[in-house]
One Martini backbone bead per residue (centre of mass of N, CA, C, O) as a GRO file, in nm:
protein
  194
    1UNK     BB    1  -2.498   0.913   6.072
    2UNK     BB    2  -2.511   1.190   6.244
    3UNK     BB    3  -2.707   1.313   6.530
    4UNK     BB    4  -2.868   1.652   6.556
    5UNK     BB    5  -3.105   1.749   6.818
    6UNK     BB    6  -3.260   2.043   6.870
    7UNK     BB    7  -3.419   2.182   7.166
    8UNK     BB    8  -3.684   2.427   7.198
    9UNK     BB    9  -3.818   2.607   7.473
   10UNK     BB   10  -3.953   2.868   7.308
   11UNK     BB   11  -4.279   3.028   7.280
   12UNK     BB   12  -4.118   3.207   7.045
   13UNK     BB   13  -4.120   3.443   6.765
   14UNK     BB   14  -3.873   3.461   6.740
   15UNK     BB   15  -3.560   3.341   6.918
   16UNK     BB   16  -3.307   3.306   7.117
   17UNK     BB   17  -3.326   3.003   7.193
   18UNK     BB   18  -3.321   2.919   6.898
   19UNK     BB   19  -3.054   3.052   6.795
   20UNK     BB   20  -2.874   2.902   7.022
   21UNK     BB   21  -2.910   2.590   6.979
   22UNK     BB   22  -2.833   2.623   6.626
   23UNK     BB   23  -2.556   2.698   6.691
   24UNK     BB   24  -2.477   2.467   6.850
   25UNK     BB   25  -2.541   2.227   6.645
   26UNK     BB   26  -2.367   2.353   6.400
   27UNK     BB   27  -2.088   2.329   6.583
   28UNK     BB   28  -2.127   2.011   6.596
   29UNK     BB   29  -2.104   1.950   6.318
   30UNK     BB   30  -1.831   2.045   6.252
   31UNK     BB   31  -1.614   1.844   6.054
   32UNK     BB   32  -1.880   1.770   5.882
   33UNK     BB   33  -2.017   1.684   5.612
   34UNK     BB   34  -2.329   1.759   5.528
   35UNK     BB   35  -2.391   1.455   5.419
   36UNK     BB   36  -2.259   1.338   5.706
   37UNK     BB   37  -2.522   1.495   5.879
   38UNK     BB   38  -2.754   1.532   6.100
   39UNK     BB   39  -2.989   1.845   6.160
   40UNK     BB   40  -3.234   1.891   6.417
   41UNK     BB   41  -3.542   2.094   6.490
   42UNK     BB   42  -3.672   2.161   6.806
   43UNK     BB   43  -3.984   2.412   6.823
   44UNK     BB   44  -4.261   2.439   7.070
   45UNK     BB   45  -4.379   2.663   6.874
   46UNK     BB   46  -4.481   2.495   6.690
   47UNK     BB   47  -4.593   2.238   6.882
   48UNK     BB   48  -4.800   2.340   7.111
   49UNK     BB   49  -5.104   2.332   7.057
   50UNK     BB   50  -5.068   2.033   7.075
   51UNK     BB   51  -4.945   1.954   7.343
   52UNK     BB   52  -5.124   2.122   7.538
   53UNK     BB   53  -5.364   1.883   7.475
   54UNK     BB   54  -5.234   1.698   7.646
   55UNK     BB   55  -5.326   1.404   7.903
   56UNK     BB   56  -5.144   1.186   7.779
   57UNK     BB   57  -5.041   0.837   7.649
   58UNK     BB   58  -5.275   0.806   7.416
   59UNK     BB   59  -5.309   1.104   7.258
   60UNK     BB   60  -5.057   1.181   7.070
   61UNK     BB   61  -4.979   1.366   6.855
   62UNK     BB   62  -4.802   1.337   6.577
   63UNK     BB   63  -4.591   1.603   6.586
   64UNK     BB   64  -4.486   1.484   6.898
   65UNK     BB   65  -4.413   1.190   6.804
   66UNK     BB   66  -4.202   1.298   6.599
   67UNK     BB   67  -4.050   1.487   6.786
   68UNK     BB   68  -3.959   1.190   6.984
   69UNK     BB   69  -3.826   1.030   6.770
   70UNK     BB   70  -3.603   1.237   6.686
   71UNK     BB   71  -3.468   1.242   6.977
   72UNK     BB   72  -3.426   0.905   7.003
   73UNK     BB   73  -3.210   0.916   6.728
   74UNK     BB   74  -3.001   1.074   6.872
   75UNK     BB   75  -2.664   1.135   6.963
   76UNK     BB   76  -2.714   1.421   6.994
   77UNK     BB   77  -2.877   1.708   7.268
   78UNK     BB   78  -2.990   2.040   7.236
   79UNK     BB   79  -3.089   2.169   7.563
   80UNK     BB   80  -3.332   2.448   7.519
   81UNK     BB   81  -3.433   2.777   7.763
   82UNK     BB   82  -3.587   2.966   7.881
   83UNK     BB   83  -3.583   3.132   8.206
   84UNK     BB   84  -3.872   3.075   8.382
   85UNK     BB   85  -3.867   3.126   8.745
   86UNK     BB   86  -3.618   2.903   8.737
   87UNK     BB   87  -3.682   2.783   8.474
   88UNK     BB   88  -3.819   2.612   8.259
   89UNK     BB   89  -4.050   2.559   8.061
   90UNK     BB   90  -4.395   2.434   8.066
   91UNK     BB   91  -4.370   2.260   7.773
   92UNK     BB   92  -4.097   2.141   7.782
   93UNK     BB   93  -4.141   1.955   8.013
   94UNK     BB   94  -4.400   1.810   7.907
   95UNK     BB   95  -4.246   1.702   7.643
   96UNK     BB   96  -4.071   1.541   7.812
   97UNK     BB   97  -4.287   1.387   8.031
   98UNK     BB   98  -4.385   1.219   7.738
   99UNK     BB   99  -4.093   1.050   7.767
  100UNK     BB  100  -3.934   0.782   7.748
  101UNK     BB  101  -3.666   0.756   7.942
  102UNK     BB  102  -3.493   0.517   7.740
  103UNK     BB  103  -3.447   0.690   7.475
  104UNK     BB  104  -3.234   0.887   7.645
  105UNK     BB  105  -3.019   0.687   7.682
  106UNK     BB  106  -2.647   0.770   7.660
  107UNK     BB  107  -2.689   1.037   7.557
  108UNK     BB  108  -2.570   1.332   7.450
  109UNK     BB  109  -2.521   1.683   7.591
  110UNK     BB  110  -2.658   1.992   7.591
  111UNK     BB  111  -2.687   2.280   7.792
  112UNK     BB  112  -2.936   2.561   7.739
  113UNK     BB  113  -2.966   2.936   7.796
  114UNK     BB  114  -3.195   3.167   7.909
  115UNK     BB  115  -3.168   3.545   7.995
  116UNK     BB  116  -3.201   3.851   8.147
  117UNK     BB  117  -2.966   3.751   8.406
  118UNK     BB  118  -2.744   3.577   8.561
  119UNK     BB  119  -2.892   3.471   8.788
  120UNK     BB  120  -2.972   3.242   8.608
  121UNK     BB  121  -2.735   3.025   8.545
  122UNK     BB  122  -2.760   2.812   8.752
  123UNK     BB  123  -3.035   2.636   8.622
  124UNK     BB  124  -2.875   2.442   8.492
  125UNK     BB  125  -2.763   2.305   8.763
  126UNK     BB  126  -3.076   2.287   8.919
  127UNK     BB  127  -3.206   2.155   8.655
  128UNK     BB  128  -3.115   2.042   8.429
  129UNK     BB  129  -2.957   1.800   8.519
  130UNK     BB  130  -3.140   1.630   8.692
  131UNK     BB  131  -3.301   1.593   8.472
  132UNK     BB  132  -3.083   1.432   8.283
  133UNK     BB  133  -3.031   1.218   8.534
  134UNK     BB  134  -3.297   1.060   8.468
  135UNK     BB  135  -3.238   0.995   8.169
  136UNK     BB  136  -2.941   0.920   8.125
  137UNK     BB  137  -2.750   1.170   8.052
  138UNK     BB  138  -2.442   1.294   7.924
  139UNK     BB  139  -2.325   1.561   8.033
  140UNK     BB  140  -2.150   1.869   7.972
  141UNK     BB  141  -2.010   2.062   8.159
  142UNK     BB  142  -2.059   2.283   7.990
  143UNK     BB  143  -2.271   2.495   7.970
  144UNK     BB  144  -2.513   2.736   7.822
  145UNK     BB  145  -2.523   3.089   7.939
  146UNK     BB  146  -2.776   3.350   7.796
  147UNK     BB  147  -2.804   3.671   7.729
  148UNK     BB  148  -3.014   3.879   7.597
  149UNK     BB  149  -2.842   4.120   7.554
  150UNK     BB  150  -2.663   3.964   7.319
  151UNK     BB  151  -2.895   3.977   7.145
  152UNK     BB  152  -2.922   4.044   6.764
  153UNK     BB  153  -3.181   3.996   6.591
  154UNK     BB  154  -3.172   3.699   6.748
  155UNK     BB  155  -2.872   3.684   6.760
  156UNK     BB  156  -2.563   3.628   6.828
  157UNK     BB  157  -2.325   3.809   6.851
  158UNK     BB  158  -2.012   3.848   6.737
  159UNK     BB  159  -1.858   3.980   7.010
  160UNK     BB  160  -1.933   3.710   7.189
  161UNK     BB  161  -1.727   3.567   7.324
  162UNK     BB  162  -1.760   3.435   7.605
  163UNK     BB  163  -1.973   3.253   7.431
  164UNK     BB  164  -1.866   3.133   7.236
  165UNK     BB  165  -1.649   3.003   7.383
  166UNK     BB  166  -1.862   2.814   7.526
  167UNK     BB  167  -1.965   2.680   7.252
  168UNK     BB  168  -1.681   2.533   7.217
  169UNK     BB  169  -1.626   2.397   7.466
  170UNK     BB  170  -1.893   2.209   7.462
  171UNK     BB  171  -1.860   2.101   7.201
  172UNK     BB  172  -1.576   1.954   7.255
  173UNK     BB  173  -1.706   1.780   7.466
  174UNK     BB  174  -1.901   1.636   7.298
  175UNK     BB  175  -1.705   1.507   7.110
  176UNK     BB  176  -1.557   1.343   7.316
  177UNK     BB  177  -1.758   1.171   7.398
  178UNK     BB  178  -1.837   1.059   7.093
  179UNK     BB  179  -1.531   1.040   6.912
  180UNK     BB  180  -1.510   1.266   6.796
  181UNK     BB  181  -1.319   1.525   6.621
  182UNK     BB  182  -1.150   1.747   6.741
  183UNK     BB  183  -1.124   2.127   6.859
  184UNK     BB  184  -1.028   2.348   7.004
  185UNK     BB  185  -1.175   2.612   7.166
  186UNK     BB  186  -1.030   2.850   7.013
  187UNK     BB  187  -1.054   2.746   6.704
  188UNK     BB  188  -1.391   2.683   6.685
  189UNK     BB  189  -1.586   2.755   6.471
  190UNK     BB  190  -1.907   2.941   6.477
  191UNK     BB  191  -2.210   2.909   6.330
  192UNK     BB  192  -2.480   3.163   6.252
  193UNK     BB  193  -2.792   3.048   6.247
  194UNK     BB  194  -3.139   3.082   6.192
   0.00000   0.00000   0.00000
């Protein structure tokens, strides 16, 4: 059974950047039937308080060791963060620091952002790719960054075209690379769940 395991690296509830990920992991499930794909999201504001008190790897507690290893065991992976200062959150990154990296040698991932302004969509480039080559993750050419101005009452808007339309390219590059079987990226229909 297909895995896909979308992590929110932002730390607020609701969070445009958990509706963004949640989207795309959707997305990639679409063409599977529900009962033969796993999708599964990976909160960082959930587990924040326990994340934050880690200060090495003696110490991890169950909460943060259960969310490293359902995403060891993904076969796609969608890392997603808003943007602060130019780069990822610095929980989400602690808890990258946290992982292992062979446990996620060789899998594809989908990499999004989220923020303010355009000047931000270049962080997929010069921030995500670099962490994503170090973990010697396969990632999909198409990043996915959406400004915060898309989102209304925490979902990407329906007439976000150039949104969607990137998050099915994304998608179709990812199946692609996975051998799932691909729909045109015009024609993938992408489901937007809370």
């Amino acid at each position: 059974m297909p895995r896909i395991v979308a992590l929110s690296g932002s730390l607020s509830r609701p969070s445009r950047t958990r509706a963004l990920v949640h989207a795309i992991a959707d997305a990639l499930a679409q063409g599977h039937s529900p009962r033969n794909v796993q999708v599964d999201l990976i909160d960082i504001a959930e587990i924040a308080p326990a994340l934050a008190a880690v200060t090495g790897f003696d110490n991890i507690p169950d909460v943060v060791r259960d969310a490293q290893e359902l995403l060891a065991r993904a076969d796609v992976i969608v890392l997603g963060s808003p943007v602060y200062k130019g780069s990822y959150s610095g929980l989400f990154k602690h808890f990258i620091d946290l992982l292992d990296p062979a446990w996620l040698r060789g899998k594809v991932a989908v990499l999004a952002a989220t923020g303010g302004s355009d000047r931000h969509a270049l962080v997929l480039e010069h921030q995500w790719r670099p962490l994503a080559s170090f973990l010697e993750l396969h990632t999909v050419p198409a990043g996915v960054f959406v400004r915060d101005s898309e989102f209304e009452n925490y979902q990407l808007g329906a007439d976000r075209t150039a949104s969607h339309e990137r998050i099915a390219l994304a998608t179709a590059q990812a199946r692609t690379l996975l051998g799932w079987q691909t729909q045109p990226a015009a024609e993938a229909p992408i489901a937007l769940a809370a």
